[in-house]
PDB file of C-alpha atoms in Angstrom:
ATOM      1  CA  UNK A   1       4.781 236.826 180.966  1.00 43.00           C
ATOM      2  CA  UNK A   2       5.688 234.714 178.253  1.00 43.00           C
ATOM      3  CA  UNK A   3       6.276 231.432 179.716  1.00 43.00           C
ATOM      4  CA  UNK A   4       8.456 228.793 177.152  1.00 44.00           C
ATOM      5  CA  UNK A   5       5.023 226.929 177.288  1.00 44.00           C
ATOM      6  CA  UNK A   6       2.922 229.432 175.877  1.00 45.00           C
ATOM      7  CA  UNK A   7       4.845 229.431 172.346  1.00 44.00           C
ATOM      8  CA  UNK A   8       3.342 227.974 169.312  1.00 46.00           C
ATOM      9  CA  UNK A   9       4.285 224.251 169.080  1.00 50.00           C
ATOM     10  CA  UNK A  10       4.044 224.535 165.583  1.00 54.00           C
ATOM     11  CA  UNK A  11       7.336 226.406 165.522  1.00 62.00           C
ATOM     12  CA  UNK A  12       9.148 223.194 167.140  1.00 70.00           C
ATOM     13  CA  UNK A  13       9.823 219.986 165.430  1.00 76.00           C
ATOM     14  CA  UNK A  14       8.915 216.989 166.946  1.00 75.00           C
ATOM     15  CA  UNK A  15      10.537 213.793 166.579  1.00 74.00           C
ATOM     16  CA  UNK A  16       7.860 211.928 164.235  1.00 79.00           C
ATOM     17  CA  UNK A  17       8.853 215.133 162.161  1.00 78.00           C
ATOM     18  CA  UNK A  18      12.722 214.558 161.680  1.00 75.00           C
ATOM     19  CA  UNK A  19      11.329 211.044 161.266  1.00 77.00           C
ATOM     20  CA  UNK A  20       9.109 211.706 158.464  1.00 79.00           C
ATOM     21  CA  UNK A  21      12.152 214.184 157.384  1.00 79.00           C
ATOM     22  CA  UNK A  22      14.723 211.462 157.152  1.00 75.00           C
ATOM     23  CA  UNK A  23      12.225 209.067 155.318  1.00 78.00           C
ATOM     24  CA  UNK A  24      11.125 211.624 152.480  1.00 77.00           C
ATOM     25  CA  UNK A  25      14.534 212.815 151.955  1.00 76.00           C
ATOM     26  CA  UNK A  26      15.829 208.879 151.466  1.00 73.00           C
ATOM     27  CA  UNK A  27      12.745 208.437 148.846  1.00 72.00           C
ATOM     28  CA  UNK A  28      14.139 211.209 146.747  1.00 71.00           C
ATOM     29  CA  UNK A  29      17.378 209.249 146.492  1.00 65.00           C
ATOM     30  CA  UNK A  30      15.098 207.252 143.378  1.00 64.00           C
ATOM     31  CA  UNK A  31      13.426 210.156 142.115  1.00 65.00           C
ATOM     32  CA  UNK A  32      17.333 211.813 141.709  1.00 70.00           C
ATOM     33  CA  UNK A  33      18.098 209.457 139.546  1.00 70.00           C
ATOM     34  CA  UNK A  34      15.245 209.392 137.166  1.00 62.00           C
ATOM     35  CA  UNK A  35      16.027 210.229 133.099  1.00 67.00           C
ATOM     36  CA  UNK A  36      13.323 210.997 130.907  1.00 75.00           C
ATOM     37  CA  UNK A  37      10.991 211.057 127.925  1.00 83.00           C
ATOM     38  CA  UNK A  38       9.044 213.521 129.657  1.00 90.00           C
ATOM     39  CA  UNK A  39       9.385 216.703 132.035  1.00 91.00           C
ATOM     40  CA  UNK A  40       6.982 218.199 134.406  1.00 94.00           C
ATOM     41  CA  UNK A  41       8.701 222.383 135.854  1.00 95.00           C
ATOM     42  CA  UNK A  42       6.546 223.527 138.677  1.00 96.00           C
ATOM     43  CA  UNK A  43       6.690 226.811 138.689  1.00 96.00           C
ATOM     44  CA  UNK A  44       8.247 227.526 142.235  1.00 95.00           C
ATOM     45  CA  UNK A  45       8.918 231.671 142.148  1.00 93.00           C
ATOM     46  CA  UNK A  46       8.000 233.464 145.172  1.00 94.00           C
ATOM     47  CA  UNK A  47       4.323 233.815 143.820  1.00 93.00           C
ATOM     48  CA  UNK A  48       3.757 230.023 142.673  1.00 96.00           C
ATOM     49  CA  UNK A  49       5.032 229.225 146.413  1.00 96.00           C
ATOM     50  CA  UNK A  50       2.117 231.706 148.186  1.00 95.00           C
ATOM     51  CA  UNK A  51      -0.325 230.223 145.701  1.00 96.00           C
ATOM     52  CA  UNK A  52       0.302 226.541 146.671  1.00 97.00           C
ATOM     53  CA  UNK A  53       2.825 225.147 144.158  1.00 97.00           C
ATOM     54  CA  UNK A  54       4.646 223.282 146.743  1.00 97.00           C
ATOM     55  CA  UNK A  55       1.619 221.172 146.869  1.00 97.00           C
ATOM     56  CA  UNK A  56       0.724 220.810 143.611  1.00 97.00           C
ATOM     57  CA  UNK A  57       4.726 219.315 143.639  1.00 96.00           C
ATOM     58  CA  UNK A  58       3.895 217.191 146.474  1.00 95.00           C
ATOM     59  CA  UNK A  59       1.072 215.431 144.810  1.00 96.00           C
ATOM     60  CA  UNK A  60       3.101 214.970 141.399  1.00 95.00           C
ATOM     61  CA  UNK A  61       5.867 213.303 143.662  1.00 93.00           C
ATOM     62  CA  UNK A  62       4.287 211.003 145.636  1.00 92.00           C
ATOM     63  CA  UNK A  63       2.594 210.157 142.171  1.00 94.00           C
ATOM     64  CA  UNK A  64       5.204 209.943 140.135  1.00 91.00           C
ATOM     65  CA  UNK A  65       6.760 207.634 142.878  1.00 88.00           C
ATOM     66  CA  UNK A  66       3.933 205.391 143.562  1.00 91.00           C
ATOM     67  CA  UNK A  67       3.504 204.688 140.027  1.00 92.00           C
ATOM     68  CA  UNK A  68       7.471 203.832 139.466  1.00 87.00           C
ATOM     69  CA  UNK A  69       7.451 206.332 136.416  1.00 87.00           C
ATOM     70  CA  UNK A  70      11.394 206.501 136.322  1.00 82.00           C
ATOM     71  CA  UNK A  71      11.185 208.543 132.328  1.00 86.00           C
ATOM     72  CA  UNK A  72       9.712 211.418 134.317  1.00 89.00           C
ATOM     73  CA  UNK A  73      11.591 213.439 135.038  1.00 89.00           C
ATOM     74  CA  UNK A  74      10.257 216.281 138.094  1.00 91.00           C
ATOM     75  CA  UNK A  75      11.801 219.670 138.269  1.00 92.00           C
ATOM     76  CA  UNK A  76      11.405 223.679 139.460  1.00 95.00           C
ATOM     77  CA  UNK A  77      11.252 226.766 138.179  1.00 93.00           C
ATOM     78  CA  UNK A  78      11.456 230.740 138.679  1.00 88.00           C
ATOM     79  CA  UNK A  79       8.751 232.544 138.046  1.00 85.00           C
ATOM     80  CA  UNK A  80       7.343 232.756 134.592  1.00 80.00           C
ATOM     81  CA  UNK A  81       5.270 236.062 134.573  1.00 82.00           C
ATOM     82  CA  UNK A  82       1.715 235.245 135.184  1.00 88.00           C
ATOM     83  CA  UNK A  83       1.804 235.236 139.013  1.00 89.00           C
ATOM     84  CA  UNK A  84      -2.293 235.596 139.207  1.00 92.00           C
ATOM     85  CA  UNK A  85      -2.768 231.883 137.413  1.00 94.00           C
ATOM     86  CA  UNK A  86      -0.009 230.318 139.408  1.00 95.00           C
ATOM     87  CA  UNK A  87       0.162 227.599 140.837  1.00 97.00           C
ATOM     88  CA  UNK A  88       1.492 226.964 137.581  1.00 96.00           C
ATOM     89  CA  UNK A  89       3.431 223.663 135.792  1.00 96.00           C
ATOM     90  CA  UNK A  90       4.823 223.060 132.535  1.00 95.00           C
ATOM     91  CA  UNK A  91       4.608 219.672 130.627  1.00 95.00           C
ATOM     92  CA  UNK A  92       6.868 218.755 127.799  1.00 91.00           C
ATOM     93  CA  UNK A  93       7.294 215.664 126.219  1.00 91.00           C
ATOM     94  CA  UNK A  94       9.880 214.459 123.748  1.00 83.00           C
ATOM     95  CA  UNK A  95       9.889 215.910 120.435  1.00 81.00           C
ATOM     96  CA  UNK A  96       6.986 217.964 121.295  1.00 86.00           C
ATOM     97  CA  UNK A  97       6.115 221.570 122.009  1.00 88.00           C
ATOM     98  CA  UNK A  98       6.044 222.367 126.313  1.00 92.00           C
ATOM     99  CA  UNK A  99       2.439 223.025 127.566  1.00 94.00           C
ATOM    100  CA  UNK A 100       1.361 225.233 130.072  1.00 94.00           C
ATOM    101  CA  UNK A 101      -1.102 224.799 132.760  1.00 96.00           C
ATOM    102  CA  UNK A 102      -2.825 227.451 135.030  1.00 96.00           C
ATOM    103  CA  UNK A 103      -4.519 227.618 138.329  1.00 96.00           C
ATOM    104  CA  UNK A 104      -3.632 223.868 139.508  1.00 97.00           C
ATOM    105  CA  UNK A 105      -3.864 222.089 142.867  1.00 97.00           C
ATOM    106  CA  UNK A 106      -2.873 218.274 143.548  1.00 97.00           C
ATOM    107  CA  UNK A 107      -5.860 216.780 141.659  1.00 97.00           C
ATOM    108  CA  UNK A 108      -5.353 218.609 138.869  1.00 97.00           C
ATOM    109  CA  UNK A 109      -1.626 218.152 138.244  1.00 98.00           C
ATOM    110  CA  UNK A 110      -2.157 214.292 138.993  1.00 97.00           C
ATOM    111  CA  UNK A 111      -4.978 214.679 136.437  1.00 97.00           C
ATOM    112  CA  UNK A 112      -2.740 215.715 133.858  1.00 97.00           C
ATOM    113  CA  UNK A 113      -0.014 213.218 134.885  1.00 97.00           C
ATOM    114  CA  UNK A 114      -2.485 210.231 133.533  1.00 96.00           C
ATOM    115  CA  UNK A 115      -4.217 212.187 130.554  1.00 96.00           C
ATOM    116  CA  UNK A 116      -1.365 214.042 129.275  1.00 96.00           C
ATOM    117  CA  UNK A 117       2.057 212.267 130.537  1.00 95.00           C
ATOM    118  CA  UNK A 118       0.617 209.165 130.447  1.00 94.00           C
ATOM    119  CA  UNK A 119      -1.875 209.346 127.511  1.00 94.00           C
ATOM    120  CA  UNK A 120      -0.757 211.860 125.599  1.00 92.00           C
ATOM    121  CA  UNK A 121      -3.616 213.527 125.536  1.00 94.00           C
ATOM    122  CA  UNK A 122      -3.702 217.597 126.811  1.00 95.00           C
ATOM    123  CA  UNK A 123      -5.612 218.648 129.079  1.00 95.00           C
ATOM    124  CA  UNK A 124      -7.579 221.965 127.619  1.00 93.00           C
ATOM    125  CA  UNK A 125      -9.380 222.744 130.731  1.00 93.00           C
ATOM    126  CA  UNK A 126      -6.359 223.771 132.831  1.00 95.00           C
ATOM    127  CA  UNK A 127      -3.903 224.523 129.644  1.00 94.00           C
ATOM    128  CA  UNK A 128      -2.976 228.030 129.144  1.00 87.00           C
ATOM    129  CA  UNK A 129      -0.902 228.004 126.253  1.00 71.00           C
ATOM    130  CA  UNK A 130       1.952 226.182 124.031  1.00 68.00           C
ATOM    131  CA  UNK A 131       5.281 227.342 124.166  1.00 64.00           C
ATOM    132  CA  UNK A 132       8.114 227.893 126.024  1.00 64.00           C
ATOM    133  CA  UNK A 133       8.913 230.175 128.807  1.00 59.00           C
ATOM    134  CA  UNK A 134      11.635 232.685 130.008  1.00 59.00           C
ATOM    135  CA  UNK A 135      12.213 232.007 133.706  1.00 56.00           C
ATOM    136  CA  UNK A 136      14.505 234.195 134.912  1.00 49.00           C
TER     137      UNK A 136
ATOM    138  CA  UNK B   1       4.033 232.871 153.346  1.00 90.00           C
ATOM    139  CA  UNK B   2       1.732 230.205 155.640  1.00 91.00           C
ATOM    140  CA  UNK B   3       5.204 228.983 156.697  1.00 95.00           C
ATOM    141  CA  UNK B   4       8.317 229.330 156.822  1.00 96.00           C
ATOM    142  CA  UNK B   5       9.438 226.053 155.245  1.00 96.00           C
ATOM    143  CA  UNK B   6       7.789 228.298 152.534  1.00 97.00           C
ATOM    144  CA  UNK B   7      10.002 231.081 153.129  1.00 96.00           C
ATOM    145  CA  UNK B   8      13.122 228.159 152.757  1.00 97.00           C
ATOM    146  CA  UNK B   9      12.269 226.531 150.182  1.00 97.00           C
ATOM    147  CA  UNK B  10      11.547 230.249 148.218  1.00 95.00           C
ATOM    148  CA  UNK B  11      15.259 231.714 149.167  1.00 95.00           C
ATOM    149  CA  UNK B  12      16.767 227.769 148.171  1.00 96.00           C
ATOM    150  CA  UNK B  13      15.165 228.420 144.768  1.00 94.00           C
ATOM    151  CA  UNK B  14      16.762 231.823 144.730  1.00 92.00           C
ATOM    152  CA  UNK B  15      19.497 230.002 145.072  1.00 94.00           C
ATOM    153  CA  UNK B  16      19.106 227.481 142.695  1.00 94.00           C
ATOM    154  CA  UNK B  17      19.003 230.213 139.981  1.00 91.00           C
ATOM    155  CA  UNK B  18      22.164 231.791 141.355  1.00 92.00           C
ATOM    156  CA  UNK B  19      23.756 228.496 139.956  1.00 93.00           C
ATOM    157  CA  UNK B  20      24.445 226.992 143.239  1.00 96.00           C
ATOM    158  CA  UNK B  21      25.745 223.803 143.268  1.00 96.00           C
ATOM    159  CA  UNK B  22      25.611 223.065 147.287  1.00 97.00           C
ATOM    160  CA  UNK B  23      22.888 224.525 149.202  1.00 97.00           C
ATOM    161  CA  UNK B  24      22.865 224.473 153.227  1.00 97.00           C
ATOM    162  CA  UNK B  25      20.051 225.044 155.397  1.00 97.00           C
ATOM    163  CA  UNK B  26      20.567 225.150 158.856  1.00 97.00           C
ATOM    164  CA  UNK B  27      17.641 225.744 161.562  1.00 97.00           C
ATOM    165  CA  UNK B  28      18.531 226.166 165.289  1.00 96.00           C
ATOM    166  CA  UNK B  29      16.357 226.441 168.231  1.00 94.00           C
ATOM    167  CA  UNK B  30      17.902 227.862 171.031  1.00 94.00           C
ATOM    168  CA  UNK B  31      15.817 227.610 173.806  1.00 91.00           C
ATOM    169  CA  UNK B  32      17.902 229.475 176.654  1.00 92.00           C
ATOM    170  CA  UNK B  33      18.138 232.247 173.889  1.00 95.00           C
ATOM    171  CA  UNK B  34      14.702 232.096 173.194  1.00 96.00           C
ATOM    172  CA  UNK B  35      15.618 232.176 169.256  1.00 97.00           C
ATOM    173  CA  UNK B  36      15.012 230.745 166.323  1.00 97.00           C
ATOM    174  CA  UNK B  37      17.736 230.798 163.491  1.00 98.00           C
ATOM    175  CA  UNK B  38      17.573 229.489 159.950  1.00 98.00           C
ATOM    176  CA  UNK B  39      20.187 230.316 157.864  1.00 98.00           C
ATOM    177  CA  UNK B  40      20.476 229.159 154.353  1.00 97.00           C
ATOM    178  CA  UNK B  41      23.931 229.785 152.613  1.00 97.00           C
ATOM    179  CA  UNK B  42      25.014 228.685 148.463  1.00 96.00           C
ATOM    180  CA  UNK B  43      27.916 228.976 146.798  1.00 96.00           C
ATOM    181  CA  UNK B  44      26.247 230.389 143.910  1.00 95.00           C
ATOM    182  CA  UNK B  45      27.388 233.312 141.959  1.00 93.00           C
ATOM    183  CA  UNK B  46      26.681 235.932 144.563  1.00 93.00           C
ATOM    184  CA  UNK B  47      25.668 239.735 144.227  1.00 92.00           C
ATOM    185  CA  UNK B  48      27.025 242.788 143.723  1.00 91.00           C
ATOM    186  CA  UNK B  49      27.077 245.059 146.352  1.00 91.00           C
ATOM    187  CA  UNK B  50      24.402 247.579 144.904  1.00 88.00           C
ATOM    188  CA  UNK B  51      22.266 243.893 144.327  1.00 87.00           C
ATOM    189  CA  UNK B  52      23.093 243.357 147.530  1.00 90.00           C
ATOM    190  CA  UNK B  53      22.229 246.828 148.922  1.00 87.00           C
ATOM    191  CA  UNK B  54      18.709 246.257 147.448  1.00 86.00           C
ATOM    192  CA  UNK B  55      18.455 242.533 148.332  1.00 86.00           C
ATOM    193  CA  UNK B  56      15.517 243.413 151.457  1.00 86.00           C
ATOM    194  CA  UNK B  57      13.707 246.757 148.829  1.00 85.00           C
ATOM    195  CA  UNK B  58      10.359 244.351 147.377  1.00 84.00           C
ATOM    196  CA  UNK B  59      10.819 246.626 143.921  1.00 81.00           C
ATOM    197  CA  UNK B  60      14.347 245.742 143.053  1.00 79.00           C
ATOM    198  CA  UNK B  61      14.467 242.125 141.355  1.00 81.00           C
ATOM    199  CA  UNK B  62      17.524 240.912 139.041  1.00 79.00           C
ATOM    200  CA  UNK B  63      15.073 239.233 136.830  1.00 75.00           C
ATOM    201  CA  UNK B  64      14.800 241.327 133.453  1.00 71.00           C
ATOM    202  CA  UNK B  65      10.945 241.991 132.517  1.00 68.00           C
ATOM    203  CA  UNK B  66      10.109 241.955 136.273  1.00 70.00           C
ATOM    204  CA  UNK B  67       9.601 245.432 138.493  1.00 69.00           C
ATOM    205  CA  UNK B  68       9.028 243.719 141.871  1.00 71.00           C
ATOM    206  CA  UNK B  69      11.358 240.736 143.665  1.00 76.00           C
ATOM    207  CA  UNK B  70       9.597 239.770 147.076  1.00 86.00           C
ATOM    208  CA  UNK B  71      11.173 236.765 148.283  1.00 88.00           C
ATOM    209  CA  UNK B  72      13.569 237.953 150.654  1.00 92.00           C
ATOM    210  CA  UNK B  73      11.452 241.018 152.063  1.00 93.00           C
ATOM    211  CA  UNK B  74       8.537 238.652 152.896  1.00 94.00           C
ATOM    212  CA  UNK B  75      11.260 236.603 154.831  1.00 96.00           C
ATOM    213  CA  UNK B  76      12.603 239.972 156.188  1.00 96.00           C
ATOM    214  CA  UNK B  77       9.074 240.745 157.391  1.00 96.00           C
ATOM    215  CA  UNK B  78       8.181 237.455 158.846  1.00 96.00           C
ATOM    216  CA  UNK B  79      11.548 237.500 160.963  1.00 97.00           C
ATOM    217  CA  UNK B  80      10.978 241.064 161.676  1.00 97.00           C
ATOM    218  CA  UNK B  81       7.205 240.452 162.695  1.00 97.00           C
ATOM    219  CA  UNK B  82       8.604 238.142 165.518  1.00 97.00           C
ATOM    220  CA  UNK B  83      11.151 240.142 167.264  1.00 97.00           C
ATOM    221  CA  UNK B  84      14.168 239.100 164.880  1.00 97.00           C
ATOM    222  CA  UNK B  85      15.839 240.296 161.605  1.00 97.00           C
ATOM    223  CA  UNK B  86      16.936 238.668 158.816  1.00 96.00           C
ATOM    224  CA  UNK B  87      20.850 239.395 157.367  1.00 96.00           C
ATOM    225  CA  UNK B  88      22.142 238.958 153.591  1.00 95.00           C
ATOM    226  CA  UNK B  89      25.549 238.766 153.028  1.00 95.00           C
ATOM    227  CA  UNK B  90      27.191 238.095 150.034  1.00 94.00           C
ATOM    228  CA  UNK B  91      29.972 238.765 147.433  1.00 94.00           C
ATOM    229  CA  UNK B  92      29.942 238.222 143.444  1.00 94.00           C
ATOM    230  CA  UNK B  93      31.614 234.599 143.009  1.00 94.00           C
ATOM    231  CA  UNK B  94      31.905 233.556 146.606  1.00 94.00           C
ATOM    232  CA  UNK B  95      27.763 232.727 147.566  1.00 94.00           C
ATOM    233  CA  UNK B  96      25.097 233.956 149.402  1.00 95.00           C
ATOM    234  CA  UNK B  97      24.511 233.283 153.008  1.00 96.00           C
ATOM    235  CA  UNK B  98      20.637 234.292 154.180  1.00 96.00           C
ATOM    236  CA  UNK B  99      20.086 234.303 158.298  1.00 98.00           C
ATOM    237  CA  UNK B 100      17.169 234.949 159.644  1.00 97.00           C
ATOM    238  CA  UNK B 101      16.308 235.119 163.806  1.00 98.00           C
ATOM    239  CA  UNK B 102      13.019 235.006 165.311  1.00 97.00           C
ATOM    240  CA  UNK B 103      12.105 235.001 168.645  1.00 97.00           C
ATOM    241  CA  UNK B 104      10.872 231.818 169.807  1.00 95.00           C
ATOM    242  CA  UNK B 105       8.437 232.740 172.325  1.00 94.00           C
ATOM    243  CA  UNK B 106       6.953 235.758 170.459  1.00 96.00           C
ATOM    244  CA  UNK B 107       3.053 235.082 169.336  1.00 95.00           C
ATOM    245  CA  UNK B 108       3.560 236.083 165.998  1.00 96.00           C
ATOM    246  CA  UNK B 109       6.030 233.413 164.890  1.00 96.00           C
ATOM    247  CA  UNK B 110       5.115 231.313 162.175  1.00 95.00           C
ATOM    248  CA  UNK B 111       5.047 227.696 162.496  1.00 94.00           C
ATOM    249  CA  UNK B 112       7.908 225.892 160.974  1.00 93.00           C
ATOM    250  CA  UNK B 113       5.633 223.929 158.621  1.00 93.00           C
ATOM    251  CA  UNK B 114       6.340 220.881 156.245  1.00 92.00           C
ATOM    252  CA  UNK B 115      10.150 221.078 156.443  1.00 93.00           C
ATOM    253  CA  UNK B 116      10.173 217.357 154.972  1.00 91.00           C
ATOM    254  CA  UNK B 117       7.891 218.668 152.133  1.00 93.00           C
ATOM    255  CA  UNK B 118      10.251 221.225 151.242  1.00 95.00           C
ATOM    256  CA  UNK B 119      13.536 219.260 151.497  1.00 93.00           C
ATOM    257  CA  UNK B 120      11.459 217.157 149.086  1.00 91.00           C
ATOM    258  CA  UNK B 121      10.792 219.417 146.279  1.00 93.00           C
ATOM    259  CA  UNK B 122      14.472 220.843 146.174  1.00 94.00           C
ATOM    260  CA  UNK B 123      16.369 217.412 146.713  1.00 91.00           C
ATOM    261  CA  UNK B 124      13.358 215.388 144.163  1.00 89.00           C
ATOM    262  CA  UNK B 125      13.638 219.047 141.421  1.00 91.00           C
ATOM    263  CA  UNK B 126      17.309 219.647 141.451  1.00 92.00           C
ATOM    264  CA  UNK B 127      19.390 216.176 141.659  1.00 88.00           C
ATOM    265  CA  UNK B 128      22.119 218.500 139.964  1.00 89.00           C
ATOM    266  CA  UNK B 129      22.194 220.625 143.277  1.00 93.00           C
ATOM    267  CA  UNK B 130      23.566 218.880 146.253  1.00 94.00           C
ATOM    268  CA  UNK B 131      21.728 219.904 150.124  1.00 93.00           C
ATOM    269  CA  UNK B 132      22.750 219.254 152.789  1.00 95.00           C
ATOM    270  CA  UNK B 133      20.159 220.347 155.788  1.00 94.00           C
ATOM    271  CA  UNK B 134      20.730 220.345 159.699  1.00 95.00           C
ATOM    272  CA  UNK B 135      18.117 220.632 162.552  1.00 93.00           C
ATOM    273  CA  UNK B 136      18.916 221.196 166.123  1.00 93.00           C
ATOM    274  CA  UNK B 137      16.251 221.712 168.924  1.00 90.00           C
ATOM    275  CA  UNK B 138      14.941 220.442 172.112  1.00 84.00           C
ATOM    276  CA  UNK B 139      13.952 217.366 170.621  1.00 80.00           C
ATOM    277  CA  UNK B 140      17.028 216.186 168.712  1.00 84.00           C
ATOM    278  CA  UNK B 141      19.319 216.580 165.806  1.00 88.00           C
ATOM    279  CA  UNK B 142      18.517 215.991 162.389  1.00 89.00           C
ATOM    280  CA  UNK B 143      21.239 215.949 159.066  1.00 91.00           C
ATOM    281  CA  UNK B 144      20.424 215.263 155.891  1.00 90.00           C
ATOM    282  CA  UNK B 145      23.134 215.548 153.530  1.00 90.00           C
ATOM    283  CA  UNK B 146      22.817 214.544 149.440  1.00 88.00           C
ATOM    284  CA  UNK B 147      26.517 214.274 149.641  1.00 87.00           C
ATOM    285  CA  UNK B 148      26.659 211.103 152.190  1.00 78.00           C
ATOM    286  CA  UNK B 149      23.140 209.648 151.207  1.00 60.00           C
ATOM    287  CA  UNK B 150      24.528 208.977 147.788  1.00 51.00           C
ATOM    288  CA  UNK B 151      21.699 210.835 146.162  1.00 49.00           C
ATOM    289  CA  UNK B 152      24.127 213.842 145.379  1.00 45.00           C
ATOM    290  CA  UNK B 153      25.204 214.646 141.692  1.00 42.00           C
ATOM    291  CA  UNK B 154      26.277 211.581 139.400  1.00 35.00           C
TER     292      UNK B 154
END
């Protein structure tokens, strides 16, 4: 009864996929190498993950890369507690306290990219609190 | 999990926090098998066997402050949900090895998903960690390694 045909081609890769595989993995070669006045976590626990976090670090990528920001430097963390607000990221910038956002999606975490990264300027409406975090 | 790049990329951070320093992810369609295997292995600090014991119960978790550690059961589900299972093995100081097998013809199989997006956030977050990733189905071979690209650790 159940034909090869009749599985979900979603579970296969195609080729454009290993393609587009091959070409994101060589971008990250730059973003490896960045050093920086300023770091962006994602929170990536199992709950930031089911929320959408992998987005939200999709869109701060593809940002961070477009705009050549090599002193940015884009990383992950565990879980920091507050799994209902997640997708969650944490900004800090040199010499000053971390910040922590709440309930973000690409728009938002590009938003605070240019206000706060880029402008130094936080961004209350998605900010949660100051301070740092335990993450595991 | 929409995904189960999701389900990788949550285990790899598992991973991550283990210490890891070289992370492999392998995913292999077998068609004549009709299966599906990803297995993702680390040569992190490991677990002890009653860690170990516990890996697959959803209220045991390593992390202090924390009651409840669902990464690997929601893999174990997903696997189990589509006619596989999903093995831990692992020994303090000597890594973690994660393999899960699906059926590939089963309805309830989850689509792969953004692999690429995935491979992405753990190469782009963790330039300390080196990956190396291999793909092999109908359609080709893939290998992406940190450690030949030249984008592995300094």
């Amino acid at each position: 009864m159940s034909s090869t045909r009749e599985r979900p081609e979603m579970a296969k890769l195609k080729i454009e996929d290993l393609k587009e595989i091959r070409e994101k993995a060589a971008r990250t070669r730059t973003l490896r190498e960045g050093t920086g006045r300023a770091r962006i976590t994602v929170h990536m626990g199992t709950c930031g993950i089911a929320a959408g976090a992998r987005k939200v670090m999709t869109a701060l990528l593809e940002e961070v890369e477009s705009r050549n920001l090599t002193d940015v430097i884009v990383t992950t963390s565990g879980c920091a507690g507050l799994c209902s607000r997640e997708p969650m990221a944490t900004v800090e910038l040199l010499e000053q306290p971390p910040v922590k956002y709440a309930d973000l999606d690409a728009n938002r975490i590009v938003e605070i990219l240019e206000k706060h990264v880029l402008g130094g300027e936080i961004v209350e409406a998605y900010s949660l609190g100051i301070g740092s975090e335990r993450t595991h | 999990m929409e995904d189960l790049s999701l389900h990788i990329l949550d285990v790899a951070e598992n991973a991550i926090n283990a210490s890891a320093s070289l992370i492999t992810v392998e995913i292999e369609e077998r068609e004549g098998e009709d299966l599906l295997v990803i297995t993702i292995c680390d040569n992190g600090k490991g677990m002890e066997p009653q860690a170990l014991e516990s890996a697959l119960d959803p209220f045991y978790t390593t992390k202090e402050g924390k009651r409840i550690g669902l990464g690997l059961p929601f893999l174990a589900q997903a696997a189990r949900e589509a006619g596989g299972d999903l093995e831990v093995r692992s020994a303090p100081g000597e890594g973690t090895e994660v393999r899960a097998t699906f059926s590939l013809s089963h309805i309830d199989l989850k689509p792969l998903g953004d692999i690429a997006a995935t491979l992405q956030t753990l190469m782009a977050g963790h330039p300390e960690v080196d990956f190396s990733f291999r793909y092999s189905g109908s359609d080709g071979e893939v290998v992406i390694d940190t450690r030949e690209t030249g984008n592995g650790k300094a």
